[in-house]
mmCIF file of C-alpha atoms in Angstrom:
data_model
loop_
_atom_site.group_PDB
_atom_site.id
_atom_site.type_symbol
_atom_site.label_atom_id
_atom_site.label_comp_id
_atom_site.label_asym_id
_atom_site.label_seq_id
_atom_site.Cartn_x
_atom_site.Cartn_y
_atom_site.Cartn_z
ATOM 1 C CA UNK A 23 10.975 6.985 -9.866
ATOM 2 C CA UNK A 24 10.975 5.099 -6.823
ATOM 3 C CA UNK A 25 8.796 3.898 -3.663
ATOM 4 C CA UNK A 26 8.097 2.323 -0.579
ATOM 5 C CA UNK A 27 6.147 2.087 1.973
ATOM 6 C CA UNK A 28 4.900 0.466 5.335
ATOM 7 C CA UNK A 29 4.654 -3.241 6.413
ATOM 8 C CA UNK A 30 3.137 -4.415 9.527
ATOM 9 C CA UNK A 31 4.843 -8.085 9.792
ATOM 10 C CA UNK A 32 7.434 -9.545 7.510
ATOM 11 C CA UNK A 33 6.675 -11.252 4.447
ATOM 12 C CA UNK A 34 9.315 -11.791 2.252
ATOM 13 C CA UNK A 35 10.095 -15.124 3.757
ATOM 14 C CA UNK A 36 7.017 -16.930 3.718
ATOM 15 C CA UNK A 37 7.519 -20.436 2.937
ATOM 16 C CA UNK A 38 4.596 -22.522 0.635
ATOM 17 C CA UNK A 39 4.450 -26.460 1.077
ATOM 18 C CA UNK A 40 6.662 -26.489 -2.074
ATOM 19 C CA UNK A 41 9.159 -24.772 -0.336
ATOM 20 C CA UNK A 42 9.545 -21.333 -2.332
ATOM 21 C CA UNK A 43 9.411 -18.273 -0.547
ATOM 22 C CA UNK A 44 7.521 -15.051 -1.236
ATOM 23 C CA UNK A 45 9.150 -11.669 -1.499
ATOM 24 C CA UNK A 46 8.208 -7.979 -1.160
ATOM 25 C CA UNK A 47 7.052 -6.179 -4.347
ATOM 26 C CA UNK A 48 6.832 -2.513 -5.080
ATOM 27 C CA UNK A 49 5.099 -2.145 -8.125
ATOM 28 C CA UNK A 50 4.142 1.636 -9.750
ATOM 29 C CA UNK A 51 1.731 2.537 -12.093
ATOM 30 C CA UNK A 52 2.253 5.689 -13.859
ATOM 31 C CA UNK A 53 -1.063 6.715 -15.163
ATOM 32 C CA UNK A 54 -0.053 11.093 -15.709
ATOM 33 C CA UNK A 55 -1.003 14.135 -13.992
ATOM 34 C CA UNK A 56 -5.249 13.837 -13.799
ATOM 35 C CA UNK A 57 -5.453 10.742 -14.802
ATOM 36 C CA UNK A 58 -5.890 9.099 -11.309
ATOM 37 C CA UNK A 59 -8.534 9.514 -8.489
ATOM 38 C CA UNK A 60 -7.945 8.330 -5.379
ATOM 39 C CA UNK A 61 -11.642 6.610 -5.505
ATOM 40 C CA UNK A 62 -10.672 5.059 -9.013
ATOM 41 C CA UNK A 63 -7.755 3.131 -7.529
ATOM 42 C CA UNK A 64 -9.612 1.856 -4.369
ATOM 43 C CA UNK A 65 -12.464 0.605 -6.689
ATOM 44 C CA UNK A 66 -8.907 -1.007 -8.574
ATOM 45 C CA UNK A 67 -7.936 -2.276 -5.470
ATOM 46 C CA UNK A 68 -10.778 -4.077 -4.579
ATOM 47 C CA UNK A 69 -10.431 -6.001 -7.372
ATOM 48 C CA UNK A 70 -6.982 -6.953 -7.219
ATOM 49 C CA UNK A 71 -7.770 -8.473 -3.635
ATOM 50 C CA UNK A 72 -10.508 -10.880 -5.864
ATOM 51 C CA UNK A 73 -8.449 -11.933 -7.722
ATOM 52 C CA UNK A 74 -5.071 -12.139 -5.583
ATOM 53 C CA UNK A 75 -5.452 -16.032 -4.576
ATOM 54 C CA UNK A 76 -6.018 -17.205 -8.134
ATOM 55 C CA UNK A 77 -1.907 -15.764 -8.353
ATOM 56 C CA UNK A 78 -0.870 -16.282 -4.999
ATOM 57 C CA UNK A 79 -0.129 -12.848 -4.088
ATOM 58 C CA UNK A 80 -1.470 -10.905 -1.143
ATOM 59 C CA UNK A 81 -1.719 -6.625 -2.118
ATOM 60 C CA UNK A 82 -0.922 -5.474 1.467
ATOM 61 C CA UNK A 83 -0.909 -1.379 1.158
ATOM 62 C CA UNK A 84 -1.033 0.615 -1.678
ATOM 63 C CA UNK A 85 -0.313 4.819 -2.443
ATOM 64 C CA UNK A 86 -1.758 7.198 -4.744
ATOM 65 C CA UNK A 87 -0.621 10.441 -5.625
ATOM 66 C CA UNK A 88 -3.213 12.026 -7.557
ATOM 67 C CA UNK A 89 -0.907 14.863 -8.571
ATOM 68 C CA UNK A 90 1.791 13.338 -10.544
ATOM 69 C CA UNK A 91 -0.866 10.193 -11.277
ATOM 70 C CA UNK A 92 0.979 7.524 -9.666
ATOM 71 C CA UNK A 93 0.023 4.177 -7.857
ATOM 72 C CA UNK A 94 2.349 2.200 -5.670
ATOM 73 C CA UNK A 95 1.291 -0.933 -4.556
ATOM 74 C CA UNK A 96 3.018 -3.072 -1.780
ATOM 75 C CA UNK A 97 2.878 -7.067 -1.918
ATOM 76 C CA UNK A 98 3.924 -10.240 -1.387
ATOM 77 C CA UNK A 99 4.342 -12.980 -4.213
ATOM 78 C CA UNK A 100 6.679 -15.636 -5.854
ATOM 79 C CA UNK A 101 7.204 -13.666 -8.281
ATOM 80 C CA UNK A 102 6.936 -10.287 -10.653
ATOM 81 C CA UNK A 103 4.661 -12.369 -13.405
ATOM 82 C CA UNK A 104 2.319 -13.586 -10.443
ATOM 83 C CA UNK A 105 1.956 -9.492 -9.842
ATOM 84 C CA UNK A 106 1.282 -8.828 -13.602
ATOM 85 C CA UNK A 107 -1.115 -11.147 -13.964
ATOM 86 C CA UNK A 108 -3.385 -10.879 -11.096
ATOM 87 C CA UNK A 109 -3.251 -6.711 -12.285
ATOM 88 C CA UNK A 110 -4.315 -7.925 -15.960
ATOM 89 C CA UNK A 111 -7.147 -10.222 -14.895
ATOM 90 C CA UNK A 112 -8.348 -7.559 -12.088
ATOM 91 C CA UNK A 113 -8.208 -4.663 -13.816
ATOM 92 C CA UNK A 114 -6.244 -4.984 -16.739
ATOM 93 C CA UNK A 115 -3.919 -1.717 -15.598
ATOM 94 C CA UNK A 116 -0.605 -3.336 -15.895
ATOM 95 C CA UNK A 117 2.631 -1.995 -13.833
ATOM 96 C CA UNK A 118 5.066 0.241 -15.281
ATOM 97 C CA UNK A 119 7.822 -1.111 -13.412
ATOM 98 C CA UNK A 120 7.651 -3.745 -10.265
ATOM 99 C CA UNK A 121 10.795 -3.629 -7.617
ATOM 100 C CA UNK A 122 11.622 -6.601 -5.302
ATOM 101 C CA UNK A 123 12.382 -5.296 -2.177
ATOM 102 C CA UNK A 124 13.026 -5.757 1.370
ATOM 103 C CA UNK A 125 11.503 -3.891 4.243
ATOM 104 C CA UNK A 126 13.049 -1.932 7.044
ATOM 105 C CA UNK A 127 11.546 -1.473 10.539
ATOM 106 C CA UNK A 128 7.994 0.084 10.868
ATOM 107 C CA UNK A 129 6.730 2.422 13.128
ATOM 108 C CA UNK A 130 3.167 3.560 14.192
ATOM 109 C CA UNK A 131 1.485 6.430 11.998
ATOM 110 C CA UNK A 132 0.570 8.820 14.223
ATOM 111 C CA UNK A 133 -1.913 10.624 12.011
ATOM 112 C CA UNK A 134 -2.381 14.171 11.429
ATOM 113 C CA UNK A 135 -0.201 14.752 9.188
ATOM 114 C CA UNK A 136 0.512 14.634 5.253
ATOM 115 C CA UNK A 137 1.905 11.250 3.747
ATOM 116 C CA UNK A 138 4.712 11.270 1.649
ATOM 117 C CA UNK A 139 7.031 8.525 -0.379
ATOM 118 C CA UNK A 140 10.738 9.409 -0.938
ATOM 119 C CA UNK A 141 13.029 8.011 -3.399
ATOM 120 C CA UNK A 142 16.856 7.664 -3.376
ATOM 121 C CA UNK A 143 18.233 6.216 -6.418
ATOM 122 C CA UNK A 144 22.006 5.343 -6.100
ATOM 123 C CA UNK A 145 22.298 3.104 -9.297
ATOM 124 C CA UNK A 146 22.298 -0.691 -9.757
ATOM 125 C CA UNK A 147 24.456 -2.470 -6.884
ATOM 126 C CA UNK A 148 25.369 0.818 -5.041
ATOM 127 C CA UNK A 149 23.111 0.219 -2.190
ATOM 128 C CA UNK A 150 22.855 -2.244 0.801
ATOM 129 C CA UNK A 151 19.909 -3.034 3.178
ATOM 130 C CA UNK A 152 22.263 -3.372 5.862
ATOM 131 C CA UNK A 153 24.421 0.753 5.133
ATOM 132 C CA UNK A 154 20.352 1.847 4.584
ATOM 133 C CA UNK A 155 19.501 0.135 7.952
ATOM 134 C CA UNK A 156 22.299 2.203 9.851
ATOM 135 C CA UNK A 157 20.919 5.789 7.825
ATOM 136 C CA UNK A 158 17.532 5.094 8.802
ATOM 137 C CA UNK A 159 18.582 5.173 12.533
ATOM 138 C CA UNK A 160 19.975 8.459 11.854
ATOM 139 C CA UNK A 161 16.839 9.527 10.698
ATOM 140 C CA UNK A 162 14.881 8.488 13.551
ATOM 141 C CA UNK A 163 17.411 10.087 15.863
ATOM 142 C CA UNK A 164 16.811 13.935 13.967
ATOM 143 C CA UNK A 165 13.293 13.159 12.672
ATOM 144 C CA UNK A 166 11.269 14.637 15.709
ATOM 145 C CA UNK A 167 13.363 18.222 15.249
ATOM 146 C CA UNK A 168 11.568 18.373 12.098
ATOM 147 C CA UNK A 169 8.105 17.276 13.069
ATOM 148 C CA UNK A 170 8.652 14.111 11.043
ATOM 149 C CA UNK A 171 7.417 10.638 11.161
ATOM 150 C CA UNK A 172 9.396 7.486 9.591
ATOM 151 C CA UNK A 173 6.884 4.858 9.082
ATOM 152 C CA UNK A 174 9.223 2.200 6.921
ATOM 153 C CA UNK A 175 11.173 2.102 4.017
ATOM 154 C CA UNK A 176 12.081 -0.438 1.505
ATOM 155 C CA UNK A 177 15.529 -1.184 -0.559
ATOM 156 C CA UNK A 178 15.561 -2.738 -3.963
ATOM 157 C CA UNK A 179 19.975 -3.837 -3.859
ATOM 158 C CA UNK A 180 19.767 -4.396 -7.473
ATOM 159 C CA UNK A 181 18.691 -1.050 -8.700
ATOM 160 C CA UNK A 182 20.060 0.724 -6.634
ATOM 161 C CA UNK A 183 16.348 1.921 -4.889
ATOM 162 C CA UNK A 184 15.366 3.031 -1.701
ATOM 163 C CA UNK A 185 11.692 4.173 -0.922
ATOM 164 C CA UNK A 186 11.131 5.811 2.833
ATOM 165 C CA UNK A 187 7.354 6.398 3.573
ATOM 166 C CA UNK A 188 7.022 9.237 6.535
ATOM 167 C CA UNK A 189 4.322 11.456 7.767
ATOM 168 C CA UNK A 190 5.911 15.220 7.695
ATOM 169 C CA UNK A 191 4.225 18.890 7.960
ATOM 170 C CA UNK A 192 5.488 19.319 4.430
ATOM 171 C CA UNK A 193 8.175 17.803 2.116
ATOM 172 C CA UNK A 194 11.191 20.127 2.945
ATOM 173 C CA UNK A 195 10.794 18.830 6.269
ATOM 174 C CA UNK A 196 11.166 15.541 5.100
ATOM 175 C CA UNK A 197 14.387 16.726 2.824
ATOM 176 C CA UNK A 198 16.209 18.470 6.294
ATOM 177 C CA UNK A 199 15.646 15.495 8.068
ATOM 178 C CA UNK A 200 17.708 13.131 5.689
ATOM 179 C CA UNK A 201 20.010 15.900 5.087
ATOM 180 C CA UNK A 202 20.789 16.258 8.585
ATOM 181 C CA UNK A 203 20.705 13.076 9.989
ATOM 182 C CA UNK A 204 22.801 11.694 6.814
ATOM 183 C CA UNK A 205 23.078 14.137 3.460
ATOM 184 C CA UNK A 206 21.277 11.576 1.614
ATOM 185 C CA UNK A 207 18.777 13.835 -0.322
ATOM 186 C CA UNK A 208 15.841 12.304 -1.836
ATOM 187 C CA UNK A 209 15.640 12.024 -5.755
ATOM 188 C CA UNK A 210 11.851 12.995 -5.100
ATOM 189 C CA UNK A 211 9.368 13.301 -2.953
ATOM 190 C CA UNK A 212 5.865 12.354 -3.451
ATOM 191 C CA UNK A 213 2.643 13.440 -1.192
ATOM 192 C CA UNK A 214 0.725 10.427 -1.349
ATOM 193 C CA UNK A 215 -2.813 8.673 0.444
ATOM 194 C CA UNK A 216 -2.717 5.298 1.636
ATOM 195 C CA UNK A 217 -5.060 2.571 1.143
ATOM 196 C CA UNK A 218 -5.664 -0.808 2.415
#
């Protein structure tokens, strides 16, 4: 499972006086169906921003489907082990699986509508940022036919991930819009609520 989600400025390329860089994290928690309240992962939330500086990471969004019991959190660090352990010593809920990933162009939520995370997976090395740039254009030339909303996405090159966050009236109209802008069909797609 995949996902992605919305960035207001770029991070990935933050330099530090030593002269590494952050990078964009994805990083999921899969807790099971009823397992997760949206309330429970705020109060989670809150204390991962406590402890954040202690690991040098900064948790910029974060999505929660309650259905599926799923947490996606959005973030900048050095590193995956810098994620881990500012989760352990917040919270001690520890990711299933974090993805390094760059962001695509984001757009204004216009509100109103239902949330939802979509994941392509096309395998280890079989996606670029650059070939997902040009698709997500051809979303955003169909998307209003279909009442949808592209927000941002994010592309993990290594695994193969892509993660599109979009408000929508419903998820099939999410599905048309990729499959008519490009045939690239979601693996899933996830109604989620954002937090801060």
């Amino acid at each position: 499972m995949l996902l992605f989600g919305m960035v207001a400025h770029p991070l990935h390329a933050q330099e530090t006086n030593a002269g590494a860089k952050k990078q964009l994290f994805i990083d999921v928690h899969y807790l099971g169906p009823g397992k997760v309240t949206y309330e429970a992962v705020a109060q989670a939330h809150a204390k991962d921003l406590a402890t954040e500086g202690k690991y040098h990471v900064k948790f910029l969004k974060y999505w929660v489907d309650t259905a599926r019991g799923a947490v996606y959190c959005l973030s900048s660090a050095f590193d995956t082990a810098a994620i881990v352990k500012t989760h352990a010593a917040a919270h001690g809920l520890l990711p299933d699986h974090i993805y390094p990933v760059t962001a695509g162009s984001h757009a204004v939520a216009d509100g109103g509508k239902n949330l939802y995370l979509d994941f392509h997976e096309f395998g280890p090395g079989n996606v670029k940022a650059a070939n997902v740039a040009g698709a997500h254009k051809k979303d955003l030339a169909v998307q209003k036919k279909y009442g949808v909303n592209f927000i941002n996405y994010w592309v993990d090159e290594k695994e193969g991930v892509v993660m599109c966050l979009a408000e929508a009236p419903d998820a099939d109209a999410l599905v048309k819009t990729h499959k008519e802008a490009h045939g690239l069909i979601p693996k899933s797609v996830e109604e989620v609520k954002q937090g801060n």
